[in-house]
mmCIF file of C-alpha atoms in Angstrom:
data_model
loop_
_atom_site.group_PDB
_atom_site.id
_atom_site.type_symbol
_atom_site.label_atom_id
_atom_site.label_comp_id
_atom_site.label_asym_id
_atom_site.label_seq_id
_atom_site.Cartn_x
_atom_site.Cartn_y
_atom_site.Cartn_z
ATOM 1 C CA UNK A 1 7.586 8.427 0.112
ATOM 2 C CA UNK A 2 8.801 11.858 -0.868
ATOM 3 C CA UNK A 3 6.268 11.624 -3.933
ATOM 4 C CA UNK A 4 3.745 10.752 -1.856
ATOM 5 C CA UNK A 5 3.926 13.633 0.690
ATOM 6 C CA UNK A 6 3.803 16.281 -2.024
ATOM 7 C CA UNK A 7 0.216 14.669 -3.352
ATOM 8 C CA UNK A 8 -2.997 15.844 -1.752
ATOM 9 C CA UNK A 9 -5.130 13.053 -0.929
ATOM 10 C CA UNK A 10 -6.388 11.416 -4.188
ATOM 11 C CA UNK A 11 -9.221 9.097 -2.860
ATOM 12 C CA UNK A 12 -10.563 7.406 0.125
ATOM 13 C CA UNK A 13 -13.758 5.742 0.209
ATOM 14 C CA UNK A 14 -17.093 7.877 1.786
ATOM 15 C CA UNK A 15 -14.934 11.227 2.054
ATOM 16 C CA UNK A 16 -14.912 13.814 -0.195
ATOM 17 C CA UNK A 17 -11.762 14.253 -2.819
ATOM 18 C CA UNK A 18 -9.481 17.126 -2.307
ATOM 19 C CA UNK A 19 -8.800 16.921 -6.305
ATOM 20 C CA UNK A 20 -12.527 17.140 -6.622
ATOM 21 C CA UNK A 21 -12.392 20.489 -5.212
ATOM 22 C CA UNK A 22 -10.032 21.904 -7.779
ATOM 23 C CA UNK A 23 -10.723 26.008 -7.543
ATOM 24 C CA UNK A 24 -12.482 25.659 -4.146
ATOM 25 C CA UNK A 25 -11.816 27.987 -1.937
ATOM 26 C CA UNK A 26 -13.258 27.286 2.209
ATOM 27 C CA UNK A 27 -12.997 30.907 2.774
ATOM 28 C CA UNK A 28 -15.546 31.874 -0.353
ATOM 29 C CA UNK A 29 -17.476 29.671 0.439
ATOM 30 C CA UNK A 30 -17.971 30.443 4.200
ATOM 31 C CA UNK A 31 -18.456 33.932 3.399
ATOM 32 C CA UNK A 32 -21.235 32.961 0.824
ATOM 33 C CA UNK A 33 -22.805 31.371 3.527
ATOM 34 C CA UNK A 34 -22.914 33.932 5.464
ATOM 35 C CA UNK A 35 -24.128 36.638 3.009
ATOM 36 C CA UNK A 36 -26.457 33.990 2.880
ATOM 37 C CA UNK A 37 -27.849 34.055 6.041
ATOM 38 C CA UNK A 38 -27.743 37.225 6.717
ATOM 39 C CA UNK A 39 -29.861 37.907 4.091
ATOM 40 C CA UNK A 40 -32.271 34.836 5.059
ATOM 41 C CA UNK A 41 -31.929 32.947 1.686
ATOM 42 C CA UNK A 42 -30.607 29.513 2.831
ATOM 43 C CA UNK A 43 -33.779 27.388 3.247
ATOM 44 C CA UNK A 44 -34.286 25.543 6.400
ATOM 45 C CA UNK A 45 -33.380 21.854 5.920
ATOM 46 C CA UNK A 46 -35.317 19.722 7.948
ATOM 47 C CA UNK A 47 -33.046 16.421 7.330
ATOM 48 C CA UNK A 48 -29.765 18.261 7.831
ATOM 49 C CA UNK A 49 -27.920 16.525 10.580
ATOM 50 C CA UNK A 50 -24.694 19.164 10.287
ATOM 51 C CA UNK A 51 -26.502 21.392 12.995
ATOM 52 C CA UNK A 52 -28.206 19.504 16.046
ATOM 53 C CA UNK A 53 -32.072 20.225 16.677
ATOM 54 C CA UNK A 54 -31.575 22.842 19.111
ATOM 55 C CA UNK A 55 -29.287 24.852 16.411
ATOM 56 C CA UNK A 56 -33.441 25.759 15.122
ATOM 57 C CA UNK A 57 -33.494 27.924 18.438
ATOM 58 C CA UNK A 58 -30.194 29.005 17.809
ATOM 59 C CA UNK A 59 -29.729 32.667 16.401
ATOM 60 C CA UNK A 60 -27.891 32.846 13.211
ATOM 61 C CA UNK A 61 -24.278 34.022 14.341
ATOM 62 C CA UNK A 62 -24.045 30.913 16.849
ATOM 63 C CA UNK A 63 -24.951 28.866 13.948
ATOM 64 C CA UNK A 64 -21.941 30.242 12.039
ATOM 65 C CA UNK A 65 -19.874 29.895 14.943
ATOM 66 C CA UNK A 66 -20.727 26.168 15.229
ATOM 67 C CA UNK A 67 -20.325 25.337 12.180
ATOM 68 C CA UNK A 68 -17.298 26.699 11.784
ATOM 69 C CA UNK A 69 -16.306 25.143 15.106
ATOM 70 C CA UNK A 70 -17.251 21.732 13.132
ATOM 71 C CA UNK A 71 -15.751 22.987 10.199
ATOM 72 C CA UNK A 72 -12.790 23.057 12.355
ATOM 73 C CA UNK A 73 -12.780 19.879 14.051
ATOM 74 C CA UNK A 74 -13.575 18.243 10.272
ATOM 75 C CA UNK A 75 -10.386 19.986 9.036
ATOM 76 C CA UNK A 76 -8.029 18.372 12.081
ATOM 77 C CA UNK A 77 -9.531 14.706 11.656
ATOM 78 C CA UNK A 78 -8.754 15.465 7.793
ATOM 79 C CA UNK A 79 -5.631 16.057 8.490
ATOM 80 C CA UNK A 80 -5.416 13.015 11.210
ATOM 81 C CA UNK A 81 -6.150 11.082 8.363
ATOM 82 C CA UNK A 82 -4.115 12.738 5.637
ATOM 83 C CA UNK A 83 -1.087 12.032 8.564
ATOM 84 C CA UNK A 84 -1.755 8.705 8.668
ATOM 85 C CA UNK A 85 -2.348 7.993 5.383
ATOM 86 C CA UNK A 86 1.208 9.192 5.145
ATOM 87 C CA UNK A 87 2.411 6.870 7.430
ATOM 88 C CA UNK A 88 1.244 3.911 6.081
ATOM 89 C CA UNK A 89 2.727 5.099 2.966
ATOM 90 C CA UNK A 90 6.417 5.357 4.476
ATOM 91 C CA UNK A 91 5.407 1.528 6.204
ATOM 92 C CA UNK A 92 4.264 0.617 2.842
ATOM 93 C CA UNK A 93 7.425 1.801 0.920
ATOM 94 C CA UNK A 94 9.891 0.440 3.586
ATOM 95 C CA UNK A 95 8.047 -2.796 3.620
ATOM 96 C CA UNK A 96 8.614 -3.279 -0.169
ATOM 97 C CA UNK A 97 12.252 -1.748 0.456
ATOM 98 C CA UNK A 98 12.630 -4.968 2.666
ATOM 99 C CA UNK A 99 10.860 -7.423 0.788
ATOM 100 C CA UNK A 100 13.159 -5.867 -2.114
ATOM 101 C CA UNK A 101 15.857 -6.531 -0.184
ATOM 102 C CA UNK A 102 14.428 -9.904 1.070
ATOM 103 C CA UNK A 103 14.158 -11.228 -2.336
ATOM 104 C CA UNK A 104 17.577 -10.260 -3.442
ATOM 105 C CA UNK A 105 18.920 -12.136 -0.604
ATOM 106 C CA UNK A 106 16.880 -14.721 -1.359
ATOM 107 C CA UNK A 107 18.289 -15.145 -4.945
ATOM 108 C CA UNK A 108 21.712 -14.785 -3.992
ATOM 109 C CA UNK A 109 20.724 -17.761 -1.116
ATOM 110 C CA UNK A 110 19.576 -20.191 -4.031
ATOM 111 C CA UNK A 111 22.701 -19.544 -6.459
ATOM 112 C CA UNK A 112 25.031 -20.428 -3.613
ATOM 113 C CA UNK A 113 22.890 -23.438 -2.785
ATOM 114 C CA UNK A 114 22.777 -24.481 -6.569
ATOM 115 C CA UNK A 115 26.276 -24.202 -6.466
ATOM 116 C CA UNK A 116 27.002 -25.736 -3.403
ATOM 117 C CA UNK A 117 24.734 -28.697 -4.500
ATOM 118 C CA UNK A 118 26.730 -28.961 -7.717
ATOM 119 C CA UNK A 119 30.103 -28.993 -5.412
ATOM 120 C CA UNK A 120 28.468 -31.532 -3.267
ATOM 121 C CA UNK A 121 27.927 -34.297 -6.704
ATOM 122 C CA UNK A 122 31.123 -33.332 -7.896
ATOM 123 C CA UNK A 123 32.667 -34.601 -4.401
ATOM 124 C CA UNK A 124 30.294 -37.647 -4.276
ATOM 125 C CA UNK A 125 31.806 -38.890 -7.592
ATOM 126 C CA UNK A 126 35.045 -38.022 -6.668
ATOM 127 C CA UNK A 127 34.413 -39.902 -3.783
ATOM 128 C CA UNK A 128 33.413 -42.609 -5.121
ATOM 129 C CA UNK A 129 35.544 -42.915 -8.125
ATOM 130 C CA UNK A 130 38.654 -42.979 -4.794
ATOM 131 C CA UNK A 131 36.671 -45.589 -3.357
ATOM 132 C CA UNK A 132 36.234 -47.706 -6.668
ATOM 133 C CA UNK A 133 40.597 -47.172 -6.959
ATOM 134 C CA UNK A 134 41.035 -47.991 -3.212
ATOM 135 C CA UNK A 135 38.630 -51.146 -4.170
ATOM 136 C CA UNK A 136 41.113 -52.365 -6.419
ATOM 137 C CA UNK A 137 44.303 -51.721 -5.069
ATOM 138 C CA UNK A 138 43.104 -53.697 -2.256
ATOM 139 C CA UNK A 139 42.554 -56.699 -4.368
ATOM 140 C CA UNK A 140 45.875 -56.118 -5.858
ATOM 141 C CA UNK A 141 47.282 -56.364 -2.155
ATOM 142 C CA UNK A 142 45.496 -59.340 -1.456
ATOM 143 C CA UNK A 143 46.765 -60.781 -4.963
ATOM 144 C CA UNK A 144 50.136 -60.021 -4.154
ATOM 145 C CA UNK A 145 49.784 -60.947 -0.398
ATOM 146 C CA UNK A 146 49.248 -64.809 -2.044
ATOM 147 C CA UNK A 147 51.985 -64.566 -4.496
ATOM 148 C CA UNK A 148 54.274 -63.836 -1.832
ATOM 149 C CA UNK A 149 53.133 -66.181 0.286
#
């Protein structure tokens, strides 16, 4: 788990890579926006859902200040999920630690049944091989019973 908490976030299905962004910087970037805007060269997108309809009547520092505001929010439930991610990681790796363990035990269970098993046949033919003896000096007693008699 300690590996795992020193990597960024490699992948995750509809969310953007942090390796993908290898020499990005969030702070360049914002301020390009903003150079941008200030001198009026971003065009309008009509189908951009990032700012809400009314951001149109919005003047272009509250723009700035919601979207960083998103920006903001986007960056905690990144790192929400970065957290978790984590998490499950440390569940994962004691999971397998127990199923590691689990196994072992496991193993060690089926030698001492094998030999067990093997103890139990040697007994039965021990057993058996005393009964066999105890079969015969019985007829012996009865044999000698009727000589004597």
């Amino acid at each position: 788990s300690s590996k795992i908490r020193n990597m960024e976030v490699q992948s995750a299905d509809g969310i953007a890579v942090l390796e993908d962004c290898i020499g990005f910087s969030l702070t360049k970037t914002i301020s390009k926006v903003e150079e941008k805007l200030k001198k009026g060269v971003l065009p309008d997108c009509q189908d951009d859902d990032i700012i809400p309809r009314a951001g149109n009547e919005m003047g272009t520092e509250a723009q700035i200040r919601f979207l960083k505001a998103k920006l903001r929010v986007t960056q905690e439930d990144l790192a929400n999920v970065v957290f978790e991610c984590r998490k499950k990681d440390d569940e994962n790796q004691n999971l397998e630690t127990r199923l590691k363990d689990t196994e072992e035990e496991n193993t060690r269970l089926q030698r001492t049944i094998s030999l067990q098993q093997s103890q139990t046949e040697k007994y039965k033919m021990l057993s058996q091989e005393a009964n066999r003896k105890t079969e015969e000096l019985q007829q012996e007693v009865t044999a000698l019973e009727k000589v004597l008699q």
